[in-house]
Coordinates of N, CA and C and ligand atoms in Angstrom, one line a residue:
M17 N 5.3 29.7 8.2 CA 5.3 29.4 6.7 C 3.9 29.5 6.1
E18 N 3.8 30.2 5.0 CA 2.5 30.4 4.4 C 2.1 29.2 3.5
P19 N 0.8 28.8 3.5 CA 0.4 27.8 2.6 C 0.7 28.3 1.2
L20 N 1.1 27.4 0.3 CA 1.5 27.8 -1.1 C 0.5 27.2 -2.1
G21 N -0.6 26.5 -1.6 CA -1.5 26.0 -2.5 C -1.8 24.5 -2.1
R22 N -2.7 23.9 -2.8 CA -3.2 22.6 -2.4 C -2.1 21.6 -2.3
D23 N -1.2 21.5 -3.3 CA -0.2 20.5 -3.3 C 1.2 20.9 -2.9
R24 N 1.3 22.1 -2.4 CA 2.6 22.7 -2.1 C 2.6 23.2 -0.7
Y25 N 3.4 22.6 0.2 CA 3.5 23.0 1.5 C 4.8 23.5 1.9
E26 N 5.9 22.9 1.4 CA 7.2 23.3 1.8 C 7.6 24.6 1.0
T27 N 8.4 25.4 1.6 CA 8.7 26.7 0.9 C 9.6 26.4 -0.3
Q28 N 10.3 25.3 -0.3 CA 11.1 24.9 -1.5 C 10.2 24.6 -2.7
G29 N 8.9 24.4 -2.4 CA 8.0 24.2 -3.5 C 7.6 22.8 -3.8
G30 N 8.2 21.8 -3.1 CA 7.8 20.4 -3.3 C 6.5 20.0 -2.6
T31 N 6.0 18.9 -2.9 CA 4.8 18.4 -2.2 C 5.3 17.9 -0.8
V32 N 4.4 17.7 0.1 CA 4.7 17.2 1.4 C 5.1 15.7 1.3
R33 N 6.3 15.4 1.7 CA 6.7 13.9 1.7 C 6.2 13.3 3.0
T34 N 5.6 12.2 2.9 CA 5.0 11.5 4.1 C 5.5 10.1 4.2
I35 N 5.5 9.7 5.5 CA 5.9 8.3 5.8 C 4.7 7.7 6.6
F36 N 4.3 6.5 6.3 CA 3.3 5.8 7.0 C 4.0 4.8 7.9
R37 N 3.5 4.6 9.1 CA 4.0 3.6 10.0 C 2.9 3.3 11.0
P38 N 3.0 2.1 11.6 CA 1.9 1.7 12.6 C 1.9 2.7 13.8
M39 N 0.8 3.0 14.4 CA 0.7 3.8 15.6 C 1.3 3.1 16.8
R40 N 2.0 3.8 17.6 CA 2.6 3.2 18.8 C 2.0 4.0 20.0
E41 N 2.1 3.3 21.2 CA 1.5 4.0 22.4 C 2.1 5.4 22.7
E42 N 3.4 5.6 22.3 CA 3.9 6.9 22.6 C 3.3 8.0 21.7
D43 N 2.6 7.6 20.6 CA 2.0 8.6 19.7 C 0.7 9.1 20.3
I44 N 0.2 8.4 21.3 CA -1.2 8.7 21.7 C -1.5 10.1 22.2
P45 N -0.6 10.8 23.0 CA -0.8 12.2 23.3 C -1.0 13.1 22.1
T46 N -0.1 12.9 21.1 CA -0.2 13.8 19.9 C -1.5 13.4 19.1
V47 N -1.8 12.2 19.0 CA -3.0 11.7 18.3 C -4.2 12.3 19.0
C48 N -4.2 12.4 20.3 CA -5.4 12.9 21.1 C -5.4 14.4 20.9
A49 N -4.3 15.1 20.7 CA -4.3 16.6 20.4 C -5.0 16.8 19.1
I50 N -4.7 16.0 18.1 CA -5.3 16.1 16.8 C -6.8 15.7 16.9
E51 N -7.1 14.7 17.6 CA -8.4 14.2 17.9 C -9.3 15.4 18.5
N52 N -8.7 16.1 19.4 CA -9.4 17.2 20.1 C -9.7 18.3 19.2
E53 N -8.8 18.6 18.2 CA -9.1 19.7 17.3 C -10.0 19.3 16.2
S54 N -10.2 18.0 16.1 CA -11.0 17.5 14.9 C -12.4 17.1 15.2
F55 N -12.7 16.6 16.4 CA -14.0 16.0 16.6 C -14.7 16.6 17.8
L56 N -16.1 16.6 17.7 CA -16.9 17.0 18.7 C -16.8 16.1 19.9
T57 N -16.7 14.8 19.7 CA -16.6 13.9 20.9 C -15.3 13.1 20.6
P58 N -14.2 13.7 21.0 CA -12.9 13.0 20.7 C -12.7 11.7 21.5
W59 N -12.0 10.8 20.9 CA -11.6 9.6 21.7 C -10.6 10.0 22.7
T60 N -10.7 9.2 23.8 CA -9.7 9.5 24.9 C -8.4 8.7 24.7
E61 N -7.4 9.1 25.5 CA -6.2 8.3 25.5 C -6.4 6.9 25.8
G62 N -7.3 6.6 26.7 CA -7.5 5.2 27.1 C -8.2 4.4 26.0
A63 N -9.0 5.1 25.2 CA -9.7 4.4 24.1 C -8.6 4.0 23.1
F64 N -7.7 4.9 22.8 CA -6.6 4.5 21.8 C -5.7 3.4 22.4
R65 N -5.4 3.5 23.7 CA -4.5 2.5 24.3 C -5.2 1.2 24.2
N66 N -6.5 1.1 24.5 CA -7.2 -0.1 24.4 C -7.1 -0.7 23.0
E67 N -7.3 0.2 22.0 CA -7.2 -0.3 20.6 C -5.9 -0.9 20.3
L68 N -4.8 -0.2 20.8 CA -3.4 -0.7 20.4 C -3.0 -1.9 21.2
T69 N -3.6 -2.1 22.4 CA -3.1 -3.2 23.2 C -4.1 -4.4 23.3
N70 N -5.4 -4.1 23.2 CA -6.3 -5.2 23.5 C -7.2 -5.6 22.3
N71 N -7.1 -4.9 21.2 CA -8.0 -5.2 20.1 C -7.2 -5.8 18.9
S72 N -7.3 -7.1 18.8 CA -6.5 -7.7 17.7 C -7.1 -7.5 16.3
F73 N -8.3 -6.9 16.2 CA -8.8 -6.6 14.9 C -8.4 -5.2 14.5
A74 N -7.8 -4.4 15.4 CA -7.6 -3.0 15.1 C -6.2 -2.8 14.4
H75 N -6.2 -1.9 13.4 CA -5.0 -1.5 12.7 C -5.0 0.0 12.7
Y76 N -4.0 0.7 13.2 CA -3.9 2.1 13.3 C -2.6 2.6 12.6
V77 N -2.7 3.6 11.7 CA -1.5 4.0 11.1 C -1.3 5.5 11.4
I78 N 0.0 5.9 11.4 CA 0.4 7.3 11.6 C 1.0 7.7 10.3
M79 N 0.6 9.0 9.9 CA 1.2 9.6 8.7 C 2.1 10.7 9.2
E80 N 3.4 10.5 9.0 CA 4.4 11.6 9.4 C 4.8 12.4 8.3
E81 N 5.0 13.7 8.6 CA 5.7 14.5 7.6 C 7.2 14.1 7.6
A82 N 7.7 13.7 6.4 CA 9.0 13.0 6.4 C 10.1 13.9 6.9
D83 N 10.1 15.1 6.5 CA 11.2 16.0 6.8 C 11.3 16.3 8.3
S84 N 10.2 16.5 9.0 CA 10.2 16.9 10.4 C 10.0 15.8 11.3
G85 N 9.4 14.7 10.8 CA 8.9 13.6 11.7 C 7.7 13.9 12.4
A86 N 7.1 15.1 12.2 CA 5.8 15.5 12.9 C 4.7 14.6 12.4
I87 N 3.8 14.3 13.4 CA 2.6 13.5 13.0 C 1.6 14.5 12.3
A88 N 1.3 14.1 11.0 CA 0.5 15.0 10.2 C -1.0 14.4 10.2
G89 N -1.1 13.2 10.6 CA -2.5 12.6 10.6 C -2.4 11.1 11.0
Y90 N -3.6 10.6 11.1 CA -3.6 9.1 11.5 C -5.0 8.6 11.1
G91 N -5.0 7.3 11.0 CA -6.3 6.6 10.7 C -6.3 5.2 11.2
G92 N -7.5 4.7 11.4 CA -7.6 3.4 12.0 C -8.8 2.6 11.4
M93 N -8.7 1.3 11.6 CA -9.8 0.5 11.1 C -9.8 -0.8 11.9
W94 N -10.9 -1.5 11.9 CA -11.1 -2.8 12.4 C -11.2 -3.7 11.2
L95 N -10.4 -4.8 11.2 CA -10.4 -5.7 10.0 C -11.0 -7.0 10.4
I96 N -12.1 -7.3 9.9 CA -12.8 -8.6 10.3 C -13.1 -9.4 9.0
L97 N -12.4 -10.5 8.8 CA -12.5 -11.3 7.6 C -12.3 -10.4 6.4
E98 N -13.3 -10.3 5.5 CA -13.1 -9.6 4.3 C -13.6 -8.1 4.4
E99 N -13.9 -7.7 5.6 CA -14.4 -6.3 5.7 C -13.6 -5.4 6.6
A100 N -13.3 -4.2 6.2 CA -12.6 -3.3 7.0 C -13.6 -2.2 7.4
H101 N -13.6 -1.8 8.7 CA -14.5 -0.7 9.1 C -13.6 0.4 9.7
V102 N -13.7 1.5 9.0 CA -12.8 2.7 9.4 C -13.4 3.3 10.7
T103 N -12.5 3.5 11.7 CA -12.9 4.0 13.0 C -12.6 5.5 13.1
N104 N -11.4 5.9 12.6 CA -11.0 7.3 12.7 C -10.1 7.7 11.5
V105 N -10.3 8.9 11.1 CA -9.4 9.5 10.1 C -9.3 11.0 10.4
A106 N -8.0 11.5 10.6 CA -7.9 12.9 10.8 C -6.5 13.4 10.3
V107 N -6.5 14.6 9.8 CA -5.3 15.2 9.4 C -5.2 16.5 10.3
R108 N -4.0 16.7 10.8 CA -3.8 17.9 11.7 C -4.1 19.1 10.9
A109 N -4.7 20.1 11.6 CA -5.3 21.3 10.9 C -4.4 22.0 10.0
P110 N -3.1 22.3 10.3 CA -2.2 23.0 9.4 C -1.9 22.2 8.1
F111 N -2.1 20.9 8.2 CA -1.7 20.1 7.0 C -2.9 19.8 6.1
R112 N -4.1 20.3 6.4 CA -5.3 20.0 5.6 C -5.3 20.7 4.3
G113 N -6.0 20.2 3.4 CA -6.2 20.8 2.1 C -5.0 20.7 1.2
K114 N -4.1 19.7 1.4 CA -2.9 19.5 0.7 C -2.8 18.1 0.1
G115 N -3.9 17.4 0.1 CA -3.9 16.1 -0.5 C -3.5 15.0 0.5
L116 N -3.3 15.3 1.8 CA -2.8 14.3 2.7 C -3.9 13.4 3.2
G117 N -5.1 14.0 3.3 CA -6.3 13.1 3.8 C -6.5 12.0 2.7
E118 N -6.4 12.4 1.5 CA -6.6 11.4 0.4 C -5.5 10.4 0.5
R119 N -4.3 10.8 0.7 CA -3.1 9.9 0.8 C -3.3 8.9 1.9
L120 N -3.8 9.4 3.0 CA -4.1 8.6 4.2 C -5.2 7.6 3.9
M121 N -6.3 8.0 3.3 CA -7.3 7.1 3.0 C -6.8 6.0 2.1
R122 N -6.1 6.4 1.0 CA -5.6 5.4 0.1 C -4.6 4.4 0.8
E123 N -3.9 4.9 1.8 CA -3.0 4.0 2.5 C -3.8 3.0 3.3
L124 N -4.9 3.5 4.0 CA -5.8 2.6 4.8 C -6.4 1.5 3.9
M125 N -6.8 1.9 2.7 CA -7.4 1.0 1.7 C -6.4 0.0 1.2
R126 N -5.2 0.5 0.9 CA -4.1 -0.4 0.5 C -3.8 -1.5 1.5
K127 N -3.7 -1.0 2.8 CA -3.3 -1.9 3.9 C -4.4 -2.9 4.1
A128 N -5.7 -2.4 4.1 CA -6.8 -3.4 4.3 C -6.8 -4.4 3.2
S129 N -6.7 -4.0 2.0 CA -6.6 -5.0 0.9 C -5.5 -5.9 1.0
F130 N -4.3 -5.4 1.4 CA -3.1 -6.2 1.6 C -3.4 -7.3 2.7
L131 N -4.2 -6.9 3.7 CA -4.4 -7.8 4.8 C -5.6 -8.7 4.5
G132 N -6.2 -8.6 3.3 CA -7.3 -9.6 2.9 C -8.7 -9.0 2.8
A133 N -8.9 -7.8 3.1 CA -10.2 -7.2 3.0 C -10.6 -6.9 1.5
V134 N -11.9 -7.1 1.2 CA -12.3 -6.8 -0.2 C -13.2 -5.6 -0.2
R135 N -13.7 -5.2 0.9 CA -14.5 -3.9 1.0 C -14.3 -3.2 2.3
M136 N -14.7 -2.0 2.2 CA -14.4 -1.1 3.4 C -15.7 -0.3 3.7
T137 N -16.0 0.0 4.9 CA -17.1 0.8 5.3 C -16.8 1.8 6.3
L138 N -17.6 2.8 6.5 CA -17.4 3.8 7.5 C -18.7 4.6 7.7
E139 N -18.8 5.3 8.8 CA -19.9 6.2 9.0 C -19.3 7.7 9.1
V140 N -20.1 8.6 8.6 CA -19.6 10.0 8.6 C -20.8 10.9 8.9
R141 N -20.5 11.9 9.7 CA -21.6 12.8 10.0 C -22.3 13.4 8.8
Q142 N -23.6 13.5 8.8 CA -24.3 14.1 7.6 C -23.8 15.5 7.3
S143 N -23.3 16.2 8.3 CA -22.9 17.6 8.1 C -21.4 17.7 7.6
N144 N -20.7 16.6 7.6 CA -19.3 16.6 7.3 C -19.1 16.5 5.8
A145 N -19.4 17.5 5.0 CA -19.3 17.5 3.6 C -17.9 17.3 3.1
I146 N -16.9 17.8 3.8 CA -15.5 17.7 3.4 C -15.1 16.2 3.4
A147 N -15.4 15.6 4.5 CA -15.0 14.1 4.6 C -15.8 13.3 3.6
Q148 N -17.1 13.6 3.4 CA -17.8 12.8 2.4 C -17.3 13.0 1.0
A149 N -16.8 14.3 0.7 CA -16.2 14.5 -0.6 C -14.9 13.7 -0.8
L150 N -14.1 13.7 0.3 CA -12.9 12.9 0.3 C -13.2 11.4 0.0
Y151 N -14.2 10.9 0.8 CA -14.5 9.4 0.7 C -15.0 9.1 -0.7
E152 N -15.8 10.0 -1.3 CA -16.4 9.7 -2.6 C -15.2 9.7 -3.6
K153 N -14.3 10.7 -3.4 CA -13.1 10.7 -4.3 C -12.3 9.4 -4.4
V154 N -12.2 8.8 -3.3 CA -11.4 7.5 -3.2 C -12.3 6.3 -3.5
G155 N -13.5 6.5 -3.8 CA -14.3 5.3 -4.3 C -15.5 4.9 -3.4
F156 N -15.8 5.6 -2.3 CA -16.9 5.3 -1.5 C -18.2 5.8 -2.0
R157 N -19.3 5.1 -1.7 CA -20.6 5.5 -2.1 C -21.5 5.4 -0.9
A158 N -22.4 6.4 -0.7 CA -23.3 6.4 0.4 C -24.4 5.4 0.1
V159 N -24.6 4.5 1.1 CA -25.6 3.5 0.9 C -26.8 3.6 1.9
G160 N -26.7 4.4 2.8 CA -27.8 4.5 3.8 C -27.5 5.5 4.9
V161 N -28.4 5.6 5.8 CA -28.3 6.6 6.9 C -28.6 5.9 8.2
R162 N -27.8 6.1 9.3 CA -28.2 5.7 10.6 C -28.7 6.9 11.3
R163 N -30.0 6.9 11.6 CA -30.7 8.0 12.2 C -30.2 8.2 13.7
G164 N -29.8 9.5 14.0 CA -29.4 9.8 15.3 C -28.2 9.1 15.9
Y165 N -27.3 8.6 15.0 CA -26.2 7.7 15.3 C -25.2 8.4 16.3
Y166 N -25.0 9.7 16.2 CA -24.1 10.4 17.1 C -24.8 10.9 18.3
T167 N -24.3 10.4 19.5 CA -25.0 10.6 20.7 C -24.9 12.0 21.2
D168 N -23.8 12.7 20.8 CA -23.6 14.1 21.3 C -24.6 15.1 20.8
N169 N -25.0 15.0 19.5 CA -26.0 16.0 19.0 C -27.1 15.3 18.2
H170 N -27.1 13.9 18.3 CA -28.2 13.1 17.7 C -28.2 13.3 16.1
E171 N -27.0 13.6 15.6 CA -26.9 13.8 14.2 C -26.9 12.4 13.5
D172 N -27.4 12.4 12.2 CA -27.5 11.2 11.5 C -26.1 10.9 10.9
A173 N -25.8 9.6 10.7 CA -24.6 9.1 10.1 C -24.9 8.6 8.7
V174 N -24.1 9.1 7.8 CA -24.2 8.5 6.4 C -23.3 7.3 6.4
I175 N -23.8 6.1 5.9 CA -23.0 4.9 5.9 C -22.5 4.8 4.4
M176 N -21.2 4.6 4.3 CA -20.5 4.5 3.0 C -19.8 3.2 2.9
W177 N -19.7 2.7 1.7 CA -19.0 1.5 1.4 C -18.1 1.7 0.1
A178 N -17.0 1.0 0.1 CA -16.1 1.0 -1.1 C -15.6 -0.4 -1.4
D179 N -15.6 -0.8 -2.6 CA -14.8 -2.0 -3.0 C -13.4 -1.7 -3.0
L180 N -12.5 -2.6 -2.5 CA -11.1 -2.3 -2.5 C -10.4 -2.9 -3.7
P181 N -9.5 -2.2 -4.2 CA -8.7 -2.7 -5.3 C -7.8 -3.8 -4.7
K182 N -7.6 -4.9 -5.6 CA -6.7 -6.0 -5.1 C -5.3 -5.5 -4.9
T183 N -4.7 -5.9 -3.7 CA -3.3 -5.6 -3.5 C -2.6 -6.9 -3.3
Q184 N -1.5 -7.1 -3.9 CA -0.7 -8.3 -3.8 C -0.2 -8.4 -2.4
R185 N -0.4 -9.6 -1.7 CA 0.4 -9.8 -0.5 C 1.8 -10.1 -0.8
S186 N 2.7 -9.8 0.0 CA 4.1 -10.2 -0.3 C 4.3 -11.7 -0.1
P187 N 5.2 -12.2 -0.8 CA 5.4 -13.7 -0.8 C 5.8 -14.1 0.6
Ligands
COA218 C1 -11.6 15.1 6.3 C2 -10.0 15.4 6.3 C3 -9.3 14.1 6.8 C4 -9.6 15.7 4.9 O1 -8.2 15.8 4.9 P1 -7.4 16.8 3.9 O2 -6.0 16.5 4.0 O3 -7.8 18.2 4.2 O4 -8.0 16.4 2.5 P2 -7.3 16.4 1.0 O5 -6.5 17.7 0.9 O6 -6.5 15.2 0.8 O7 -8.5 16.5 0.0 C5 -9.0 15.4 -0.5 C6 -10.5 15.6 -1.0 O8 -11.3 16.0 0.1 C7 -12.2 17.0 -0.2 N1 -11.9 18.2 0.4 C8 -10.8 18.5 1.2 N2 -10.9 19.8 1.7 C9 -12.1 20.3 1.2 C10 -12.8 21.5 1.5 N3 -12.3 22.5 2.2 N4 -14.0 21.6 0.9 C11 -14.6 20.6 0.2 N5 -14.0 19.4 -0.1 C12 -12.7 19.3 0.5 C13 -12.1 17.1 -1.7 O9 -12.9 16.2 -2.4 C14 -10.6 16.8 -1.9 O10 -10.3 16.4 -3.2 P3 -9.8 17.6 -4.3 O11 -8.6 18.2 -3.7 O12 -9.6 16.9 -5.6 O13 -10.9 18.6 -4.3 C15 -9.6 16.6 7.2 O14 -10.4 17.7 6.8 C16 -9.9 16.3 8.7 O15 -9.0 15.8 9.4 N6 -11.0 16.8 9.2 C17 -11.4 16.6 10.6 C18 -11.6 15.2 11.0 C19 -12.7 14.5 10.2 O16 -13.7 15.1 9.8 N7 -12.4 13.3 9.8 C20 -13.4 12.4 9.1 C21 -14.3 11.8 10.1 S1 -15.5 10.7 9.3

């Protein structure tokens, strides 16, 4: 299937319909395949398993393409009191450039706010202009740099913060 443009993925011409749900242990092999195609130093299966089973601060979401059920992306964060710290965000390569990364970030922000966070932070490689543009688009601002933060190539990390819009908790 040929890409049809930024907002059009299906040949019928509609936008990609997505479903968000919590990450489960059986998702980990697919998540790691996306992780491997996305990052210089990908997280291991064990690291994700530990997050899902041992870390009560961790919240991981899967974004599925609704029609096929395929995993299109995932994101995670640690939520400690009023602050959410994003750990991973990735969209599977064929799904990129169609607005899904933005949808995923907005879902993480909505969920964090729903769970009581008022602000969100993350680190992003200085060279990752695409991710920085995405984060700025959804309300993040660069506030500083951690020198040599990434141990694989000693690249600097840009530290970004966003205030979260208030989300009503359900009654
Ligand atoms: C970063 C990533 C999640 C973006 O996902 P995506 O689905 O391609 O992004 P979207 O289509 O939702 O685009 C949202 C915004 O991101 C930016 N963006 C996306 N693709 C871009 C590109 N090729 N060039 C420049 N900016 C781009 C733009 O600001 C865009 O907004 P616009 O469409 O109004 O211009 C995806 O590229 C990815 O998974 N990359 C590898 C993993 C990674 O780097 N994760 C972040 C680690 S901190």
